Coordinates of C-alpha atoms and ligand atoms in Angstrom, one line a residue:
M1 CA 181.8 -103.7 81.1
P2 CA 185.6 -104.1 82.4
T3 CA 186.8 -107.8 82.1
H4 CA 190.2 -106.7 85.0
T5 CA 191.3 -104.7 87.3
R6 CA 194.8 -106.1 88.8
R7 CA 197.6 -102.9 87.0
Q8 CA 200.1 -105.5 86.4
V9 CA 198.0 -108.1 85.4
L10 CA 199.9 -109.1 82.6
T11 CA 203.0 -109.2 83.9
A12 CA 204.6 -111.2 87.0
L13 CA 206.2 -107.9 88.1
G14 CA 203.8 -106.9 90.3
V15 CA 203.1 -110.5 91.9
V16 CA 208.0 -110.3 92.5
A17 CA 206.6 -106.9 94.1
V18 CA 204.0 -108.1 96.8
A19 CA 205.9 -110.1 97.4
G20 CA 208.6 -108.1 98.1
T21 CA 206.5 -106.4 100.7
G22 CA 205.4 -109.1 103.4
A23 CA 201.5 -108.7 101.9
L24 CA 201.4 -112.4 99.9
T25 CA 199.5 -113.7 102.7
Y26 CA 197.7 -110.9 103.5
R27 CA 195.9 -110.8 99.1
V28 CA 196.1 -114.5 98.7
H29 CA 194.0 -114.4 101.8
D30 CA 191.8 -111.7 101.3
T31 CA 190.9 -112.7 97.5
A32 CA 190.4 -116.2 98.3
A33 CA 193.2 -116.6 95.3
L34 CA 193.7 -120.2 96.1
S35 CA 190.4 -121.6 96.6
P36 CA 187.9 -119.4 93.8
G37 CA 184.0 -119.7 94.2
R38 CA 184.1 -121.0 97.5
G39 CA 181.8 -120.2 100.7
D40 CA 178.6 -118.8 100.3
A41 CA 178.1 -116.5 98.1
Y42 CA 178.2 -119.8 95.5
D43 CA 176.2 -121.8 97.9
P44 CA 172.9 -121.1 95.4
W45 CA 175.1 -122.8 92.2
R46 CA 175.1 -126.0 94.9
H47 CA 172.0 -126.4 95.9
W48 CA 168.9 -124.9 93.4
R49 CA 167.6 -128.9 92.6
D50 CA 167.7 -130.4 96.2
T51 CA 164.4 -127.8 97.0
P52 CA 161.8 -129.3 95.7
G53 CA 158.7 -127.0 95.1
L54 CA 157.9 -123.6 94.3
P55 CA 160.9 -122.4 97.0
G56 CA 163.8 -124.7 94.9
A57 CA 162.2 -123.2 91.0
V58 CA 163.0 -119.7 92.4
A59 CA 166.3 -121.0 93.2
A60 CA 166.7 -122.1 89.8
A61 CA 165.5 -118.8 88.9
I62 CA 168.8 -116.5 90.8
L63 CA 171.4 -118.0 89.1
A64 CA 169.9 -116.4 85.6
P65 CA 172.4 -113.3 84.0
S66 CA 171.7 -110.1 84.7
P67 CA 173.7 -107.0 83.9
H68 CA 176.3 -107.0 86.1
N69 CA 175.7 -109.4 88.0
T70 CA 173.1 -107.1 89.5
Q71 CA 170.2 -109.9 90.1
P72 CA 167.8 -107.1 90.4
W73 CA 164.9 -108.7 91.4
A74 CA 162.5 -109.6 94.1
F75 CA 160.4 -112.8 94.1
A76 CA 157.0 -113.3 96.3
I77 CA 156.3 -116.9 97.0
R78 CA 152.3 -117.7 97.7
A79 CA 151.1 -120.9 98.0
D80 CA 149.8 -121.7 93.5
A81 CA 152.0 -118.0 92.9
V82 CA 155.6 -116.9 92.9
D83 CA 155.0 -112.8 92.1
V84 CA 158.8 -111.2 90.1
H85 CA 159.0 -107.5 91.1
V86 CA 161.9 -104.9 89.8
D87 CA 164.4 -104.8 92.1
A88 CA 164.4 -101.1 91.3
A89 CA 167.4 -99.2 93.4
R90 CA 169.6 -102.7 91.5
H91 CA 171.1 -100.9 88.4
T92 CA 174.0 -100.1 86.5
G93 CA 172.9 -95.8 85.7
S94 CA 174.4 -94.3 83.7
V95 CA 175.2 -97.7 81.3
D96 CA 171.8 -98.7 81.3
P97 CA 169.2 -95.5 82.1
Y98 CA 166.7 -96.4 80.3
R99 CA 166.8 -100.0 82.1
R100 CA 166.0 -102.0 79.4
E101 CA 168.8 -104.7 80.6
Q102 CA 167.0 -104.8 83.7
Y103 CA 163.5 -105.9 82.8
I104 CA 166.1 -108.3 80.2
G105 CA 167.9 -109.9 83.8
V106 CA 164.2 -110.5 85.0
G107 CA 162.6 -112.4 81.8
C108 CA 166.3 -114.0 82.2
A109 CA 166.0 -115.2 85.9
I110 CA 161.5 -115.8 84.7
E111 CA 162.9 -118.2 82.4
N112 CA 164.5 -120.8 84.8
L113 CA 161.5 -120.3 86.9
V114 CA 159.3 -121.5 84.3
L115 CA 162.0 -125.2 84.0
A116 CA 162.6 -125.0 87.0
C117 CA 158.8 -125.4 88.0
R118 CA 157.8 -127.5 84.8
A119 CA 160.9 -129.7 86.7
R120 CA 159.3 -130.3 89.9
G121 CA 155.4 -131.1 88.5
L122 CA 154.4 -127.8 88.8
R123 CA 153.1 -125.8 85.4
P124 CA 153.5 -122.8 84.6
D125 CA 151.1 -119.8 83.4
V126 CA 153.1 -116.6 83.3
A127 CA 150.5 -113.4 83.1
W128 CA 153.4 -110.1 82.2
Q129 CA 152.3 -106.9 84.3
P130 CA 149.0 -108.7 85.4
D131 CA 148.9 -104.3 87.2
G132 CA 148.9 -103.0 83.8
P133 CA 151.7 -101.3 82.8
G134 CA 152.5 -99.3 86.4
G135 CA 152.1 -102.1 88.6
S136 CA 155.0 -102.8 90.9
R137 CA 154.6 -106.4 89.8
V138 CA 156.5 -107.9 86.3
A139 CA 154.8 -111.2 86.0
T140 CA 152.8 -113.6 88.2
V141 CA 154.0 -117.2 87.5
T142 CA 150.9 -119.6 88.6
V143 CA 150.9 -123.0 88.9
R144 CA 148.4 -126.0 88.8
P145 CA 149.5 -129.6 88.8
G146 CA 151.3 -131.4 86.3
P147 CA 153.7 -133.7 84.9
A148 CA 157.8 -134.0 86.5
E149 CA 159.2 -132.5 83.6
G150 CA 163.0 -131.9 83.1
G151 CA 164.7 -131.5 79.9
P152 CA 168.5 -130.7 79.1
L153 CA 167.7 -126.6 79.5
Y154 CA 167.1 -127.3 83.2
D155 CA 170.0 -129.3 83.1
A156 CA 172.2 -126.4 82.0
I157 CA 171.0 -123.9 84.2
G158 CA 173.7 -124.3 86.8
D159 CA 176.3 -125.4 84.2
R160 CA 175.0 -122.2 82.6
H161 CA 177.8 -118.8 83.1
T162 CA 178.3 -116.2 81.0
N163 CA 182.4 -117.8 79.6
R164 CA 185.1 -114.1 78.7
G165 CA 187.6 -117.0 78.1
P166 CA 189.0 -117.0 74.7
Y167 CA 187.6 -118.7 72.1
T168 CA 189.0 -122.1 69.4
A169 CA 189.1 -121.3 65.5
E170 CA 186.4 -123.9 65.0
P171 CA 183.4 -123.0 63.4
I172 CA 179.9 -123.7 64.4
P173 CA 177.9 -124.4 60.9
A174 CA 174.7 -121.7 60.3
A175 CA 172.2 -124.9 60.5
D176 CA 173.8 -125.3 64.8
L177 CA 173.6 -121.9 65.2
D178 CA 170.1 -121.3 64.4
A179 CA 169.3 -124.6 66.9
L180 CA 170.4 -122.3 69.6
A181 CA 166.9 -119.3 69.5
D182 CA 163.5 -121.1 70.3
P183 CA 160.7 -118.2 69.6
S184 CA 158.4 -119.9 70.3
G185 CA 155.5 -118.3 72.3
L186 CA 157.4 -115.6 72.5
P187 CA 156.1 -113.1 69.5
G188 CA 157.7 -109.5 68.6
L189 CA 162.1 -111.3 68.7
R190 CA 164.1 -112.1 66.7
V191 CA 167.1 -113.4 65.8
R192 CA 170.7 -112.7 63.9
W193 CA 174.3 -114.2 63.7
I194 CA 176.2 -112.4 62.2
A195 CA 178.9 -114.8 61.6
G196 CA 180.4 -114.2 58.2
P197 CA 184.1 -113.0 57.9
G198 CA 182.5 -109.3 56.7
P199 CA 180.0 -109.2 59.0
R200 CA 181.7 -110.2 61.4
A201 CA 184.7 -108.1 61.3
A202 CA 182.7 -105.4 60.9
L203 CA 180.1 -105.5 64.0
G204 CA 183.9 -106.4 66.0
R205 CA 185.1 -102.7 64.8
L206 CA 181.8 -101.5 67.1
L207 CA 182.2 -103.8 69.4
V208 CA 185.5 -102.1 70.2
D209 CA 184.9 -98.4 69.4
A210 CA 181.6 -99.1 71.9
A211 CA 184.3 -100.7 74.8
A212 CA 186.4 -97.2 73.9
A213 CA 183.7 -94.6 73.8
L214 CA 181.7 -96.0 77.1
C215 CA 185.5 -96.1 78.8
A216 CA 185.8 -91.8 77.2
D217 CA 183.0 -91.7 78.9
E218 CA 183.9 -90.3 82.8
T219 CA 179.6 -91.3 84.2
Q220 CA 179.8 -94.0 82.4
S221 CA 183.0 -95.5 83.5
R222 CA 182.5 -95.3 86.8
D223 CA 179.4 -97.1 87.1
N224 CA 180.6 -99.8 84.8
F225 CA 183.4 -99.4 87.7
A226 CA 181.2 -98.9 90.5
W227 CA 179.7 -103.5 90.3
F228 CA 183.4 -105.0 90.7
R229 CA 184.1 -107.0 93.1
A230 CA 187.3 -106.3 94.5
N231 CA 188.3 -109.1 96.8
D232 CA 186.9 -111.6 98.4
E233 CA 185.5 -109.9 101.4
E234 CA 183.6 -108.1 99.6
I235 CA 181.9 -110.7 96.6
Q236 CA 180.9 -112.4 100.8
R237 CA 179.6 -110.1 101.4
Y238 CA 178.1 -108.3 98.3
R239 CA 177.7 -112.1 97.0
D240 CA 177.2 -109.7 93.8
G241 CA 179.4 -107.9 90.3
L242 CA 181.9 -108.6 88.4
T243 CA 184.9 -111.2 89.8
L244 CA 188.2 -111.4 88.7
G245 CA 186.6 -115.1 88.9
G246 CA 184.6 -114.6 86.5
Q247 CA 187.1 -113.2 83.6
G248 CA 187.9 -115.9 81.7
F249 CA 191.2 -116.3 82.7
G250 CA 193.4 -119.6 82.7
P251 CA 194.5 -121.1 86.3
P252 CA 197.8 -119.3 85.9
K253 CA 197.0 -115.8 84.8
L254 CA 193.2 -116.3 87.5
A255 CA 196.2 -116.4 90.5
L256 CA 198.1 -114.0 89.5
A257 CA 195.9 -111.4 89.3
K258 CA 194.1 -112.9 92.8
L259 CA 197.3 -112.1 94.2
L260 CA 197.8 -108.2 92.8
P261 CA 196.8 -105.7 94.7
A262 CA 193.7 -104.0 92.8
S263 CA 194.0 -101.5 90.6
S264 CA 192.3 -98.2 89.1
R265 CA 188.7 -97.8 86.9
A266 CA 191.0 -96.3 84.1
D267 CA 193.7 -99.3 84.0
G268 CA 190.6 -101.7 84.2
D269 CA 189.3 -99.7 82.0
K270 CA 192.1 -100.3 79.5
F271 CA 192.0 -104.3 80.5
W272 CA 188.5 -104.5 79.1
L273 CA 189.8 -102.1 75.9
Q274 CA 192.6 -105.4 75.0
Q275 CA 191.1 -107.8 76.1
T276 CA 187.3 -106.7 73.6
A277 CA 189.8 -106.6 70.4
T278 CA 192.0 -109.5 71.6
V279 CA 189.9 -111.6 72.7
H280 CA 186.7 -111.6 72.6
T281 CA 186.5 -110.2 68.6
A282 CA 189.7 -112.3 67.7
T283 CA 187.6 -115.0 68.9
A284 CA 184.1 -114.4 68.2
A285 CA 182.8 -117.9 66.1
A286 CA 179.8 -115.7 65.8
Y287 CA 177.4 -113.1 67.5
G288 CA 174.2 -112.9 67.9
V289 CA 171.6 -109.6 67.7
I290 CA 168.3 -111.0 69.7
T291 CA 166.0 -108.3 67.3
C292 CA 162.5 -106.4 67.2
A293 CA 160.2 -103.4 66.8
T294 CA 159.3 -102.0 70.3
P295 CA 162.9 -102.2 72.5
D296 CA 160.8 -99.7 74.1
D297 CA 158.0 -102.4 75.5
R298 CA 158.8 -104.0 78.4
A299 CA 157.0 -106.9 77.3
T300 CA 159.3 -106.8 74.7
Q301 CA 162.4 -106.4 77.1
L302 CA 160.7 -109.5 79.7
A303 CA 160.2 -112.2 76.6
A304 CA 163.7 -111.1 75.4
G305 CA 165.2 -112.3 78.7
R306 CA 163.7 -115.4 78.6
L307 CA 164.6 -116.3 74.5
L308 CA 168.0 -115.1 75.6
E309 CA 168.0 -116.9 79.0
R310 CA 167.3 -120.0 76.1
I311 CA 169.5 -119.3 73.8
H312 CA 172.5 -119.2 77.1
L313 CA 171.0 -122.5 78.5
T314 CA 171.0 -124.5 75.1
A315 CA 174.1 -123.1 73.8
T316 CA 175.4 -124.6 77.4
A317 CA 173.9 -127.7 77.1
R318 CA 176.0 -128.5 73.7
G319 CA 178.7 -127.2 74.3
I320 CA 179.4 -124.0 73.2
A321 CA 179.9 -120.9 75.2
L322 CA 178.5 -117.1 75.4
H323 CA 179.0 -114.0 76.7
H324 CA 177.3 -111.3 76.4
M325 CA 178.7 -108.1 74.9
N326 CA 176.0 -105.0 74.8
Q327 CA 178.5 -102.1 75.1
I328 CA 176.8 -100.9 71.4
T329 CA 173.4 -100.4 72.1
E330 CA 174.5 -98.9 76.1
R331 CA 175.9 -96.1 74.3
I332 CA 173.3 -96.1 71.7
D333 CA 170.8 -96.1 75.6
R334 CA 174.0 -93.5 76.5
E335 CA 173.7 -90.9 73.5
R336 CA 169.5 -90.5 74.0
D337 CA 169.5 -89.9 77.2
A338 CA 172.6 -87.7 77.5
G339 CA 171.1 -85.9 73.7
L340 CA 174.4 -86.9 71.7
T341 CA 174.1 -86.7 67.8
P342 CA 173.3 -90.9 67.4
A343 CA 177.5 -92.3 66.6
F344 CA 175.9 -96.1 67.3
A345 CA 172.7 -96.4 65.7
P346 CA 172.9 -96.1 62.6
R347 CA 176.6 -98.0 63.1
F348 CA 174.9 -101.3 63.8
A349 CA 171.6 -99.9 61.9
E350 CA 173.5 -100.8 59.0
L351 CA 174.0 -104.8 59.8
L352 CA 170.8 -106.0 60.7
P353 CA 168.0 -105.2 59.0
A354 CA 165.1 -102.5 57.9
G355 CA 163.2 -101.8 60.8
E356 CA 164.7 -104.7 63.9
H357 CA 166.1 -102.7 66.2
P358 CA 168.7 -104.3 67.9
L359 CA 167.7 -105.4 71.9
L360 CA 170.7 -107.7 73.4
T361 CA 173.9 -108.7 71.3
F362 CA 176.5 -112.0 72.2
R363 CA 179.5 -113.8 70.1
V364 CA 179.8 -117.6 70.7
G365 CA 182.1 -120.0 70.0
R366 CA 184.5 -123.6 71.4
P367 CA 185.3 -122.2 74.0
V368 CA 188.9 -123.0 75.2
R369 CA 188.2 -123.3 78.6
A370 CA 185.2 -123.9 81.3
G371 CA 183.4 -120.8 82.2
A372 CA 183.9 -120.5 85.7
P373 CA 180.0 -119.4 87.8
S374 CA 179.6 -115.8 89.9
P375 CA 177.9 -115.0 93.7
R376 CA 174.6 -115.2 94.1
R377 CA 172.0 -113.9 97.1
S378 CA 170.6 -116.1 98.6
R379 CA 166.4 -116.2 97.0
Ligands
FMN401 C1 170.3 -107.9 79.7 C2 172.0 -108.2 80.0 C3 173.9 -107.8 79.3 C4 174.6 -108.1 79.7 N1 175.7 -107.5 79.6 C5 177.1 -108.0 79.2 C6 178.5 -106.9 79.0 O1 178.1 -106.3 78.5 N2 179.0 -107.6 79.2 C7 179.8 -109.2 79.9 O2 180.4 -109.2 79.7 N3 178.7 -109.2 79.7 C8 177.4 -109.2 80.1 N4 176.4 -109.8 80.9 C9 176.8 -110.9 82.0 C10 176.7 -111.1 82.9 O3 177.1 -110.4 83.6 C11 176.4 -112.1 83.5 O4 175.6 -112.4 83.0 C12 176.7 -111.7 85.2 O5 177.8 -111.6 85.9 C13 176.6 -113.0 86.2 O6 177.4 -114.4 85.5 P1 177.3 -115.1 85.0 O7 176.8 -115.2 83.9 O8 178.2 -115.9 84.7 O9 175.9 -115.9 85.7 C14 175.0 -109.3 80.3 C15 173.7 -110.0 80.9 C16 172.6 -110.6 81.1 C17 171.3 -110.5 81.8

């Protein structure tokens, strides 16, 4: 996934050039450079706690992470239940040819929904695919009155952000990593931590190679780039996708990047590769990999989303940053779908116990700076 799309972001020269053309004032307005996170597109982050009952629980659900911030969900609220649907039109094409990440994203939203029901005194019961595997409902969450139970994971919903910035050199002890993952009620899923220097370096190389392969594949590169929102007008209009504000820049670099003209897909790919090598993999304290025996099973994917969101919220509550990095599995699926010789499946398998297939990969560490909110459509 490209993390930057500004041609001259690394150099102040571009700013001078833009200012010299008299376009500076326009760019400041256009990209909302001076007030990141402003506007209706970010409102859901400000109001998710205020709304009672099931509408409030759905307001919390939509703050979940999703692939490329596609928000591929739809909710139908009834008197004592919420029906959860996949919005099939909201996908990343060849980046996710089997819609694995799409279903995982919906699973993340269901985890928030469950936590927010409990916090509102509604005891939730999740039924997966109530109409069977081909039905339009992927889950129904039925509620009945119960005690109001908040807690640190619920409280973390509004602070959880994908943090793509640098992490400090502080290691995270193995016991702290293990304590991030609670797979209770989610059978068939494992979390493998890759923290030792050798395996961590090997996975880092694989992530860099997968990013390069994805960029070299024009179809995947185009499908990646399609979800980038280049300016404030696009952000407020679509309220989805990837933005400069979510790329982990410090304030001076972010302000520079927002002042510069939108760049090309090729420049964005180049910059993502550079960030993957010099920031993402270079500063990861550890990687987590969620594995299972049945990666193509929809119920497993939905459960994996719940587990992923649990991990992300627990990390947030404990001051640990998390960055989803799925380019390896995206290449594994692409190679399979396009009938290419598998390059990445065997290399990833070498780093995992026999018989365990990777579903999701992420890095964790102590953040140098806090993550920033990304836009959301209203529920
Ligand atoms: C299944 C899934 C896959 C994702 N893959 C990546 C990824 O490969 N690279 C990345 O930078 N972010 C990835 N993300 C993070 C999303 O881009 C992020 O959740 C979205 O932009 C919304 O931002 P937020 O998490 O800060 O709210 C993924 C998220 C999910 C749920």
